CSV table of C-alpha atoms in Angstrom, one decimal:
chain,number,residue,atom,x,y,z
A,29,MET,CA,80.6,-4.8,38.4
A,30,PRO,CA,77.2,-3.3,39.2
A,31,VAL,CA,76.8,-2.0,42.7
A,32,LEU,CA,73.2,-3.0,42.5
A,33,GLU,CA,72.0,-6.5,41.9
A,34,GLY,CA,69.5,-7.4,39.2
A,35,ARG,CA,68.5,-5.8,36.1
A,36,GLU,CA,70.1,-2.5,35.0
A,37,LEU,CA,67.9,0.4,34.4
A,38,ARG,CA,68.3,3.2,31.9
A,39,ILE,CA,69.4,6.4,33.5
A,40,VAL,CA,70.4,9.3,31.4
A,41,GLY,CA,72.9,11.8,32.9
A,42,PHE,CA,73.4,15.3,31.4
A,43,LEU,CA,76.7,16.5,32.7
A,44,CYS,CA,78.3,19.8,32.1
A,45,ASN,CA,81.6,19.8,30.3
A,46,TRP,CA,83.6,21.8,32.8
A,47,CYS,CA,82.7,20.4,36.2
A,48,SER,CA,80.5,17.3,36.4
A,49,TYR,CA,81.9,15.5,33.4
A,50,GLY,CA,85.4,16.2,34.8
A,51,GLY,CA,84.1,15.0,38.2
A,52,ALA,CA,82.9,11.8,36.7
A,53,ASP,CA,86.2,11.4,35.0
A,54,THR,CA,88.1,12.0,38.3
A,55,ALA,CA,86.0,9.3,39.9
A,56,GLY,CA,86.9,7.0,37.1
A,57,VAL,CA,90.6,7.8,37.2
A,58,ALA,CA,90.5,7.2,41.0
A,59,ARG,CA,88.8,3.8,40.3
A,60,PHE,CA,85.9,4.6,42.6
A,61,GLU,CA,83.2,1.9,42.2
A,62,GLN,CA,80.1,3.1,40.6
A,63,PRO,CA,76.8,1.7,39.4
A,64,THR,CA,76.7,1.2,35.6
A,65,ASP,CA,73.2,2.3,34.9
A,66,LEU,CA,74.0,5.8,34.0
A,67,ARG,CA,74.5,6.8,30.3
A,68,VAL,CA,76.3,10.1,30.2
A,69,ILE,CA,75.6,12.9,27.7
A,70,ARG,CA,78.1,15.7,27.8
A,71,VAL,CA,76.8,19.2,27.3
A,72,PRO,CA,78.7,22.5,27.1
A,73,CYS,CA,77.0,23.9,30.3
A,74,SER,CA,74.1,23.1,32.5
A,75,GLY,CA,72.6,26.2,31.2
A,76,ARG,CA,72.3,24.4,27.9
A,77,ILE,CA,70.0,21.9,29.3
A,78,ASP,CA,66.4,22.5,28.2
A,79,PRO,CA,64.0,20.8,30.6
A,80,LEU,CA,62.6,19.3,27.5
A,81,PHE,CA,65.7,17.2,27.2
A,82,VAL,CA,64.6,15.6,30.4
A,83,ALA,CA,61.0,15.2,29.2
A,84,LYS,CA,62.2,13.7,25.9
A,85,ALA,CA,64.4,11.2,27.7
A,86,PHE,CA,61.5,10.1,29.9
A,87,MET,CA,59.2,9.8,26.8
A,88,ASN,CA,61.7,7.6,25.1
A,89,GLY,CA,62.0,5.2,27.9
A,90,ALA,CA,64.5,6.5,30.4
A,91,ASP,CA,63.9,5.3,34.0
A,92,GLY,CA,65.7,8.2,35.5
A,93,VAL,CA,67.4,11.4,34.6
A,94,LEU,CA,70.2,13.1,36.4
A,95,VAL,CA,71.5,16.6,35.6
A,96,SER,CA,74.7,17.8,37.0
A,97,GLY,CA,76.6,21.0,36.6
A,98,CYS,CA,79.1,23.3,38.3
A,99,HIS,CA,78.4,24.5,41.7
A,100,PRO,CA,76.5,27.9,41.8
A,101,ARG,CA,79.0,30.8,41.8
A,102,ASP,CA,81.5,28.4,40.1
A,103,CYS,CA,80.1,28.2,36.6
A,104,HIS,CA,82.6,28.3,33.7
A,105,TYR,CA,80.3,30.7,32.0
A,106,ALA,CA,79.6,32.6,35.3
A,107,GLU,CA,75.8,32.3,35.2
A,108,GLY,CA,74.7,29.4,33.2
A,109,ASN,CA,73.9,27.2,36.1
A,110,PHE,CA,71.8,29.9,37.8
A,111,TYR,CA,69.4,29.9,34.9
A,112,ALA,CA,69.5,26.1,34.8
A,113,ARG,CA,68.7,26.0,38.5
A,114,ARG,CA,65.5,27.9,38.0
A,115,ARG,CA,64.3,25.9,35.0
A,116,LEU,CA,65.1,22.6,36.5
A,117,GLU,CA,63.5,23.4,39.8
A,118,VAL,CA,60.3,24.4,38.1
A,119,PHE,CA,60.4,21.3,35.9
A,120,LYS,CA,61.0,19.1,38.9
A,121,ASN,CA,57.9,20.5,40.5
A,122,VAL,CA,55.8,19.7,37.5
A,123,ILE,CA,56.7,16.1,36.4
A,124,SER,CA,54.6,14.6,39.1
A,125,VAL,CA,51.5,15.9,37.2
A,126,LEU,CA,52.8,14.1,34.1
A,127,GLY,CA,52.7,10.9,36.1
A,128,ILE,CA,56.4,10.6,36.6
A,129,GLU,CA,57.6,10.2,40.2
A,130,PRO,CA,59.7,13.3,41.1
A,131,GLU,CA,62.4,11.0,42.5
A,132,ARG,CA,63.2,9.9,39.0
A,133,PHE,CA,64.7,13.3,38.2
A,134,GLU,CA,67.4,15.1,40.2
A,135,TYR,CA,69.7,17.9,39.5
A,136,THR,CA,72.9,18.5,41.4
A,137,TRP,CA,76.3,20.1,41.4
A,138,VAL,CA,79.6,18.3,41.2
A,139,SER,CA,82.9,20.0,40.5
A,140,ALA,CA,85.7,18.5,38.5
A,141,SER,CA,87.7,17.6,41.6
A,142,GLU,CA,84.9,16.0,43.5
A,143,GLY,CA,85.3,12.4,42.3
A,144,GLN,CA,84.2,11.2,45.7
A,145,ARG,CA,81.1,13.3,45.6
A,146,TRP,CA,80.3,12.0,42.1
A,147,GLN,CA,80.5,8.5,43.3
A,148,GLU,CA,78.1,9.2,46.1
A,149,VAL,CA,75.6,11.1,43.9
A,150,VAL,CA,75.6,8.4,41.3
A,151,THR,CA,75.2,5.6,43.8
A,152,LYS,CA,72.4,7.4,45.7
A,153,PHE,CA,70.5,8.3,42.6
A,154,THR,CA,70.7,4.9,41.0
A,155,LYS,CA,69.5,3.3,44.3
A,156,GLN,CA,66.6,5.8,44.3
A,157,VAL,CA,65.6,4.9,40.8
A,158,HIS,CA,65.9,1.2,41.4
A,159,ALA,CA,63.6,1.6,44.4
A,160,LEU,CA,60.9,2.8,42.0
A,161,GLY,CA,61.7,0.2,39.4
A,162,PRO,CA,61.5,0.5,35.7
A,163,MET,CA,59.2,3.2,34.3
A,164,VAL,CA,56.1,2.3,32.3
A,165,SER,CA,57.1,3.7,28.9
A,166,VAL,CA,54.8,5.9,26.9
A,167,PRO,CA,53.6,3.9,23.8
A,168,GLU,CA,54.7,5.1,20.5
A,169,VAL,CA,51.4,4.1,18.9
A,170,SER,CA,47.8,4.8,19.8
A,171,LEU,CA,46.1,2.7,22.4
A,172,ASP,CA,43.9,0.8,19.9
A,173,ARG,CA,46.9,-0.2,17.9
A,174,LEU,CA,48.7,-1.1,21.0
A,175,ALA,CA,45.9,-3.4,22.0
A,176,ALA,CA,45.9,-5.0,18.6
A,177,LEU,CA,49.7,-5.5,18.7
A,178,GLU,CA,49.8,-7.1,22.1
A,179,PRO,CA,48.5,-10.6,21.3
A,180,ALA,CA,50.9,-10.8,18.4
A,181,GLN,CA,53.8,-10.0,20.7
A,182,SER,CA,53.1,-12.7,23.4
B,21,MET,CA,27.3,49.4,30.3
B,22,LEU,CA,27.5,48.0,26.8
B,23,ASP,CA,26.2,51.3,25.5
B,24,GLN,CA,28.9,53.1,27.5
B,25,LEU,CA,31.5,50.8,26.0
B,26,LYS,CA,30.2,51.4,22.4
B,27,GLU,CA,30.3,55.1,23.1
B,28,THR,CA,33.9,54.9,24.3
B,29,ILE,CA,35.0,52.9,21.3
B,30,LYS,CA,33.3,55.2,18.8
B,31,LYS,CA,35.1,58.1,20.4
B,32,ALA,CA,38.5,56.4,20.1
B,33,LEU,CA,37.9,54.8,16.7
B,34,PRO,CA,39.1,57.7,14.4
B,35,GLU,CA,42.5,57.4,15.9
B,36,LEU,CA,42.7,53.7,15.4
B,37,ASP,CA,43.0,51.2,12.4
B,38,PHE,CA,40.3,49.1,14.0
B,39,VAL,CA,39.0,47.8,17.3
B,40,MET,CA,38.6,44.1,18.2
B,41,GLY,CA,35.6,43.0,20.2
B,42,TRP,CA,32.9,40.3,20.0
B,43,GLY,CA,29.9,40.1,17.7
B,44,MET,CA,27.2,37.6,17.3
B,45,GLY,CA,28.2,34.6,15.3
B,46,PHE,CA,26.1,32.2,13.2
B,47,ASP,CA,23.7,32.1,16.1
B,48,ALA,CA,23.2,33.8,19.5
B,49,LEU,CA,25.1,31.2,21.4
B,50,HIS,CA,28.4,31.6,19.5
B,51,ALA,CA,30.0,34.9,19.8
B,52,THR,CA,32.8,35.5,17.3
B,53,PRO,CA,35.5,38.1,17.0
B,54,LEU,CA,34.3,41.3,15.6
B,55,PHE,CA,36.6,43.7,13.8
B,56,MET,CA,35.2,47.3,14.0
B,57,TYR,CA,36.4,49.6,11.3
B,58,GLU,CA,33.5,52.0,11.1
B,59,PRO,CA,31.2,53.4,13.8
B,60,GLU,CA,28.3,51.3,12.4
B,61,ASP,CA,30.3,48.2,13.1
B,62,VAL,CA,30.5,49.1,16.7
B,63,ASP,CA,26.7,48.7,17.0
B,64,LYS,CA,27.2,45.0,16.4
B,65,LEU,CA,29.3,44.7,19.5
B,66,VAL,CA,28.1,42.2,22.2
B,67,TRP,CA,29.2,41.7,25.8
B,68,GLY,CA,28.3,38.9,28.1
B,69,PRO,CA,29.3,35.4,29.3
B,70,LEU,CA,29.5,34.2,25.7
B,71,ASN,CA,32.5,36.4,24.9
B,72,ILE,CA,34.7,33.5,25.3
B,73,GLN,CA,37.6,33.9,22.9
B,74,ASN,CA,40.7,35.7,24.0
B,75,LEU,CA,41.3,38.4,21.4
B,76,ALA,CA,44.8,39.1,22.5
B,77,THR,CA,45.9,36.2,20.3
B,78,TYR,CA,45.6,38.5,17.3
B,79,LEU,CA,47.8,41.2,18.7
B,80,PRO,CA,51.4,39.9,18.0
B,81,SER,CA,50.5,39.6,14.3
B,82,LEU,CA,49.2,43.2,14.2
B,83,LYS,CA,52.4,44.9,15.0
B,84,GLY,CA,52.8,48.1,13.1
B,85,LYS,CA,49.0,48.8,13.2
B,86,LYS,CA,47.3,50.8,15.8
B,87,VAL,CA,44.5,48.7,17.1
B,88,GLY,CA,42.0,48.8,19.9
B,89,ILE,CA,41.0,45.6,21.9
B,90,VAL,CA,38.2,44.9,24.2
B,91,VAL,CA,39.3,42.7,27.1
B,92,LYS,CA,38.1,40.6,30.0
B,93,GLY,CA,40.3,40.2,33.1
B,94,CYS,CA,42.2,37.1,31.8
B,95,ASP,CA,42.6,38.7,28.3
B,96,SER,CA,44.1,41.8,29.8
B,97,ARG,CA,46.7,39.6,31.5
B,98,SER,CA,47.6,38.1,28.2
B,99,VAL,CA,48.0,41.7,26.8
B,100,ALA,CA,50.2,42.6,29.7
B,101,GLU,CA,52.3,39.5,29.2
B,102,LEU,CA,52.7,40.4,25.5
B,103,LEU,CA,53.7,43.9,26.4
B,104,GLN,CA,56.2,42.6,28.9
B,105,GLU,CA,57.9,40.4,26.3
B,106,LYS,CA,57.8,43.3,23.8
B,107,LEU,CA,55.8,41.3,21.3
B,108,VAL,CA,53.4,44.2,21.2
B,109,ASN,CA,54.2,47.9,21.5
B,110,ARG,CA,52.3,49.8,24.2
B,111,ASP,CA,51.7,52.8,21.9
B,112,GLU,CA,50.2,50.6,19.3
B,113,VAL,CA,47.4,49.2,21.3
B,114,VAL,CA,44.4,50.8,23.1
B,115,ILE,CA,42.8,48.6,25.7
B,116,PHE,CA,39.1,48.8,26.5
B,117,GLY,CA,38.5,46.9,29.8
B,118,MET,CA,35.4,45.8,31.4
B,119,ALA,CA,34.5,43.6,34.4
B,120,CYS,CA,33.8,40.0,33.5
B,121,GLN,CA,31.1,37.9,35.0
B,122,GLY,CA,32.6,34.7,33.9
B,123,THR,CA,32.4,32.9,30.6
B,124,VAL,CA,30.5,29.9,29.5
B,125,ASN,CA,32.0,26.5,28.6
B,126,LEU,CA,30.1,25.6,25.5
B,127,THR,CA,30.8,21.9,26.0
B,128,LYS,CA,28.8,22.1,29.2
B,129,VAL,CA,26.0,23.9,27.4
B,130,ARG,CA,25.9,21.1,24.8
B,131,GLU,CA,25.6,18.5,27.5
B,132,ILE,CA,22.3,20.2,28.7
B,133,VAL,CA,20.9,21.4,25.4
B,134,GLY,CA,22.0,18.6,23.2
B,135,ASN,CA,22.5,19.8,19.7
B,136,THR,CA,23.8,23.4,19.9
B,137,GLY,CA,23.6,23.7,16.1
B,138,LEU,CA,19.9,24.4,16.5
B,139,VAL,CA,20.0,27.3,18.8
B,140,GLU,CA,17.4,30.0,18.0
B,141,ASP,CA,17.6,32.3,21.0
B,142,VAL,CA,19.8,33.0,24.0
B,143,LYS,CA,18.9,35.1,26.9
B,144,TYR,CA,21.1,36.0,29.8
B,145,GLU,CA,20.0,37.7,33.0
B,146,ASN,CA,20.6,37.5,36.8
B,147,GLY,CA,23.2,34.7,36.5
B,148,LYS,CA,20.8,32.6,34.4
B,149,LEU,CA,21.2,31.5,30.9
B,150,THR,CA,18.2,30.5,28.8
B,151,VAL,CA,19.0,28.7,25.6
B,152,THR,CA,16.2,28.0,23.1
B,153,ALA,CA,17.1,25.2,20.8
B,154,ASP,CA,14.8,23.4,18.4
B,155,GLY,CA,11.8,25.2,20.0
B,156,GLN,CA,12.7,24.0,23.4
B,157,PRO,CA,13.9,26.5,26.1
B,158,HIS,CA,16.6,25.2,28.4
B,159,GLU,CA,17.3,27.2,31.5
B,160,MET,CA,20.6,26.9,33.3
B,161,LEU,CA,22.5,28.7,36.0
B,162,LEU,CA,25.6,30.4,34.7
B,163,LYS,CA,27.7,28.9,37.5
B,164,ASP,CA,26.8,25.4,36.3
B,165,VAL,CA,28.0,26.0,32.8
B,166,ARG,CA,30.8,28.3,33.6
B,167,ALA,CA,34.3,27.6,32.3
B,168,ASP,CA,36.4,26.0,35.1
B,169,LYS,CA,39.0,28.7,35.0
B,170,CYS,CA,36.3,31.2,36.1
B,171,GLY,CA,35.8,29.3,39.3
B,172,TYR,CA,39.2,30.3,40.6
B,173,CYS,CA,39.5,33.6,38.8
B,174,ARG,CA,41.1,36.4,40.8
B,175,PHE,CA,41.1,39.0,38.1
B,176,PRO,CA,37.6,39.6,36.7
B,177,ASN,CA,38.6,43.2,36.0
B,178,ALA,CA,41.1,44.2,33.4
B,179,VAL,CA,44.5,44.5,35.1
B,180,ILE,CA,45.7,46.9,32.4
B,181,SER,CA,43.5,49.3,30.4
B,182,ASP,CA,43.3,52.7,28.8
B,183,HIS,CA,39.5,53.0,29.1
B,184,PHE,CA,37.8,51.0,31.9
B,185,VAL,CA,34.1,51.0,31.4
B,186,GLY,CA,31.6,50.2,34.1
B,187,GLU,CA,32.1,49.1,37.7
B,188,GLU,CA,34.7,46.8,39.0
B,189,ARG,CA,33.6,43.4,40.2
B,190,ALA,CA,34.9,41.5,43.2
B,191,PRO,CA,37.0,38.4,42.4
B,192,GLN,CA,35.6,34.9,42.8
B,193,VAL,CA,38.4,34.0,45.2
B,194,GLU,CA,41.1,35.8,47.0
B,195,GLU,CA,43.8,33.2,46.4
B,196,ASP,CA,44.0,30.4,43.8
B,197,THR,CA,44.6,27.3,45.9
B,198,PHE,CA,44.9,24.9,42.9
B,199,GLU,CA,42.2,22.6,44.2
B,200,ASP,CA,41.8,21.0,40.8
B,201,LEU,CA,45.5,20.1,40.8
B,202,LYS,CA,45.4,18.7,44.3
B,203,GLU,CA,42.4,16.6,43.3
B,204,PHE,CA,44.3,15.3,40.3
B,205,GLU,CA,47.3,14.5,42.5
B,206,SER,CA,45.3,12.5,44.9
B,207,GLN,CA,45.6,9.7,42.3
B,208,SER,CA,48.6,7.4,42.1
B,209,PHE,CA,51.3,8.0,39.6
B,210,GLU,CA,50.0,5.0,37.6
B,211,GLU,CA,46.5,6.5,37.4
B,212,ARG,CA,47.9,9.8,36.4
B,213,ARG,CA,49.9,8.2,33.6
B,214,ASP,CA,46.9,6.3,32.4
B,215,PHE,CA,44.8,9.4,32.5
B,216,TRP,CA,47.2,11.3,30.2
B,217,MET,CA,47.6,8.3,27.9
B,218,LYS,CA,43.9,8.1,27.5
B,219,GLU,CA,43.5,11.8,27.0
B,220,MET,CA,46.4,12.1,24.6
B,221,ASP,CA,45.2,9.2,22.6
B,222,ARG,CA,42.3,11.4,21.6
B,223,CYS,CA,44.5,14.2,20.5
B,224,LEU,CA,44.2,15.0,16.8
B,225,ARG,CA,47.4,17.0,16.6
B,226,CYS,CA,45.4,19.7,15.0
B,227,TYR,CA,47.5,22.3,17.0
B,228,ALA,CA,44.3,24.3,17.8
B,229,CYS,CA,45.6,24.7,21.4
B,230,ARG,CA,48.8,26.2,20.1
B,231,ASN,CA,47.2,28.4,17.6
B,232,ALA,CA,44.6,29.8,20.0
B,233,CYS,CA,47.3,30.5,22.7
B,234,PRO,CA,48.0,34.2,22.8
B,235,LEU,CA,51.5,33.6,24.0
B,236,CYS,CA,52.5,30.9,21.5
B,237,VAL,CA,54.3,33.3,19.2
B,238,CYS,CA,56.9,31.3,17.4
B,239,ARG,CA,54.4,30.6,14.6
B,240,ASP,CA,56.3,29.3,11.6
B,241,HIS,CA,59.2,28.3,13.8
B,242,CYS,CA,57.3,26.1,16.2
B,243,VAL,CA,59.5,23.2,17.3
B,244,ALA,CA,56.5,20.9,16.7
B,245,GLN,CA,57.0,21.3,13.0
B,246,SER,CA,60.7,21.9,12.8
B,247,ARG,CA,63.0,19.2,11.4
B,248,ASP,CA,66.0,20.6,13.0
B,249,PRO,CA,65.8,20.2,16.0
B,250,HIS,CA,63.4,17.3,15.4
B,251,TRP,CA,61.6,17.3,18.7
B,252,VAL,CA,58.5,15.4,17.6
B,253,SER,CA,58.1,13.1,14.7
B,254,GLN,CA,55.1,13.0,12.3
B,255,GLN,CA,53.7,9.8,13.9
B,256,ASP,CA,50.3,9.9,15.4
B,257,GLY,CA,51.2,8.0,18.5
B,258,ILE,CA,50.7,9.0,22.1
B,259,ARG,CA,54.4,9.6,22.7
B,260,ASP,CA,54.6,12.4,20.1
B,261,LYS,CA,51.3,14.0,21.1
B,262,PHE,CA,52.2,13.9,24.8
B,263,MET,CA,55.6,15.3,24.0
B,264,PHE,CA,54.0,18.2,22.1
B,265,GLN,CA,51.8,19.1,25.0
B,266,ILE,CA,54.8,19.0,27.3
B,267,ILE,CA,56.7,21.3,25.0
B,268,HIS,CA,53.7,23.7,24.8
B,269,ALA,CA,53.3,23.7,28.6
B,270,THR,CA,57.1,24.1,29.2
B,271,HIS,CA,57.2,27.1,26.8
B,272,MET,CA,54.4,28.7,28.8
B,273,ALA,CA,56.2,28.3,32.1
B,274,GLY,CA,56.1,31.6,33.9
B,275,ARG,CA,54.2,33.2,31.0
B,276,CYS,CA,50.8,31.4,31.0
B,277,THR,CA,48.0,33.7,32.2
B,278,ASN,CA,45.5,31.0,32.6
B,279,CYS,CA,43.1,32.3,29.9
B,280,GLY,CA,42.2,28.7,29.0
B,281,GLU,CA,42.2,29.3,25.3
B,282,CYS,CA,44.1,26.0,24.7
B,283,GLU,CA,41.4,24.0,26.4
B,284,ARG,CA,38.6,26.0,24.8
B,285,ALA,CA,40.0,25.5,21.3
B,286,CYS,CA,40.5,21.8,21.7
B,287,PRO,CA,38.0,20.0,19.6
B,288,VAL,CA,38.1,16.8,21.7
B,289,ASP,CA,38.1,18.5,25.1
B,290,ILE,CA,41.5,17.4,26.4
B,291,PRO,CA,42.1,19.2,29.7
B,292,VAL,CA,45.4,20.6,28.6
B,293,LEU,CA,45.1,23.6,30.9
B,294,LEU,CA,45.8,21.2,33.8
B,295,LEU,CA,49.4,20.9,32.5
B,296,LYS,CA,49.8,24.7,32.3
B,297,ARG,CA,48.3,25.1,35.7
B,298,SER,CA,50.9,22.8,37.2
B,299,PHE,CA,53.6,25.0,35.7
B,300,ASN,CA,51.8,28.1,37.0
B,301,ARG,CA,51.8,26.6,40.5
B,302,ALA,CA,55.4,25.7,40.4
B,303,VAL,CA,56.4,29.2,39.3
B,304,LYS,CA,54.1,30.7,41.9
B,305,ASN,CA,55.5,28.5,44.7
B,306,THR,CA,59.1,29.0,43.7
B,307,PHE,CA,59.2,32.6,42.6
B,308,ALA,CA,56.0,34.1,44.1
B,309,TYR,CA,55.2,35.3,40.6
B,310,ASP,CA,52.0,35.5,38.6
B,311,ALA,CA,52.3,36.1,34.9
B,312,GLY,CA,50.6,39.0,33.2
B,313,LEU,CA,50.1,41.3,36.1
B,314,ASP,CA,52.9,43.8,35.6
B,315,ALA,CA,53.9,44.8,32.1
B,316,GLY,CA,57.3,46.0,33.4
B,317,ALA,CA,58.4,42.8,35.2
B,318,THR,CA,61.0,40.3,34.0
B,319,PRO,CA,59.7,36.7,33.6
B,320,PRO,CA,61.3,34.6,36.4
B,321,LEU,CA,62.8,32.1,34.0
B,322,LEU,CA,64.7,34.9,32.2
B,323,ALA,CA,66.4,36.0,35.4
B,324,PHE,CA,68.0,34.5,38.4
B,325,LYS,CA,69.1,35.3,41.9
B,326,VAL,CA,72.5,34.1,43.2
B,327,ASN,CA,70.8,33.1,46.4
B,328,GLU,CA,67.4,31.8,45.5
B,329,ASP,CA,64.7,32.3,48.1
B,330,ASN,CA,62.8,29.0,47.6
B,331,ILE,CA,65.3,26.7,46.1
B,332,LYS,CA,67.3,24.7,48.5
B,333,GLU,CA,70.9,24.5,47.5
B,334,LYS,CA,72.8,21.2,47.6
B,335,GLU,CA,69.8,19.3,48.6
B,336,TRP,CA,71.2,16.7,46.3
């Protein structure tokens, strides 16, 4: 039951094993209604998330990327999310130069008990990405070959 | 001033394996790296706006040797950054610094002169460059053919040096306001995407940008060529080429010293420095940090503060 009408978009979510994945689970167990656009990838810690994961997701056709970890000062590994916060903040500042709307990428903190907050975050972010619509994907081939391919496709 | 530099180098040379500087290349327009082992090599040294290449790129591979290096302002920042990351030992490098008057972008010269393979003579004085090619003298103002990075350069003088030769020069600007980025960002997101698609389509994946970069130090372990993790495939499509540039820029975050070697080395003139500049601006705005100024500092992405000054918590 999608909260948002119309076509689903591809949103990739990187969730840390200890808090946000648990939080999403809590939301599920509590049967909170959520949009279904998000595909979750579980990572050991938000500190594991290389900003390049985000870039790669966008390159391969994601319409939005959400990263979520433990709240600062509450990290399972004590300081993983502090490093993550710096990296992700810098990356968020940069993607607009790549031609990606900064609203397509967010990072946030959700703890394992915050099912309600998870529902809010997912719904808000999905709406935000839907407002921008699907992303124009980066072609896998060169522009010349793309032009040559196009008439064949239609 | 050049004589003074030569004198200083000759004095220091007996203590060193060799000293790196610039010499005349196949013609007067193309200065190439010069490796000075003997005092007579030092006489071949040149200095001027054609000393474009950043010699700091060689330093990490010369660990274990005691070498001297002649630097411009931006080169010295690369050296400082390498020292900071312990890729170079401070007691193994002797830095000869001078004040830089800006370097030339050879692509711009080519636009004026035409075929730069026929250059017979180059004269430089009072901010004017005269290039004689095919019997035809072409006069141009240095500021018209200057590399873009020199237009917003705040560090014409070596920020770190053992021997500083000559007088210091006043910087072009007090503060880098990133006008070029602002101009780029006046375009819509679609235009920006189209811009990169078109630029990246030209990319040859020759990796000259990476190889020229003084801070790209993974060498044989570069993720662009690794199968595990397999970040980029061997396809020649835009996606992989763009991804590679993003990887390169991301790995430079908080480290790039804006020397512009990536852009200079690019055989098809893709403005890749723009990507790195956007990271530099993000790092500057978030952490008030400029790379390569303090050899003792910790790069901002290798540290954290529990309460960050410029990152709003729980905005999302």
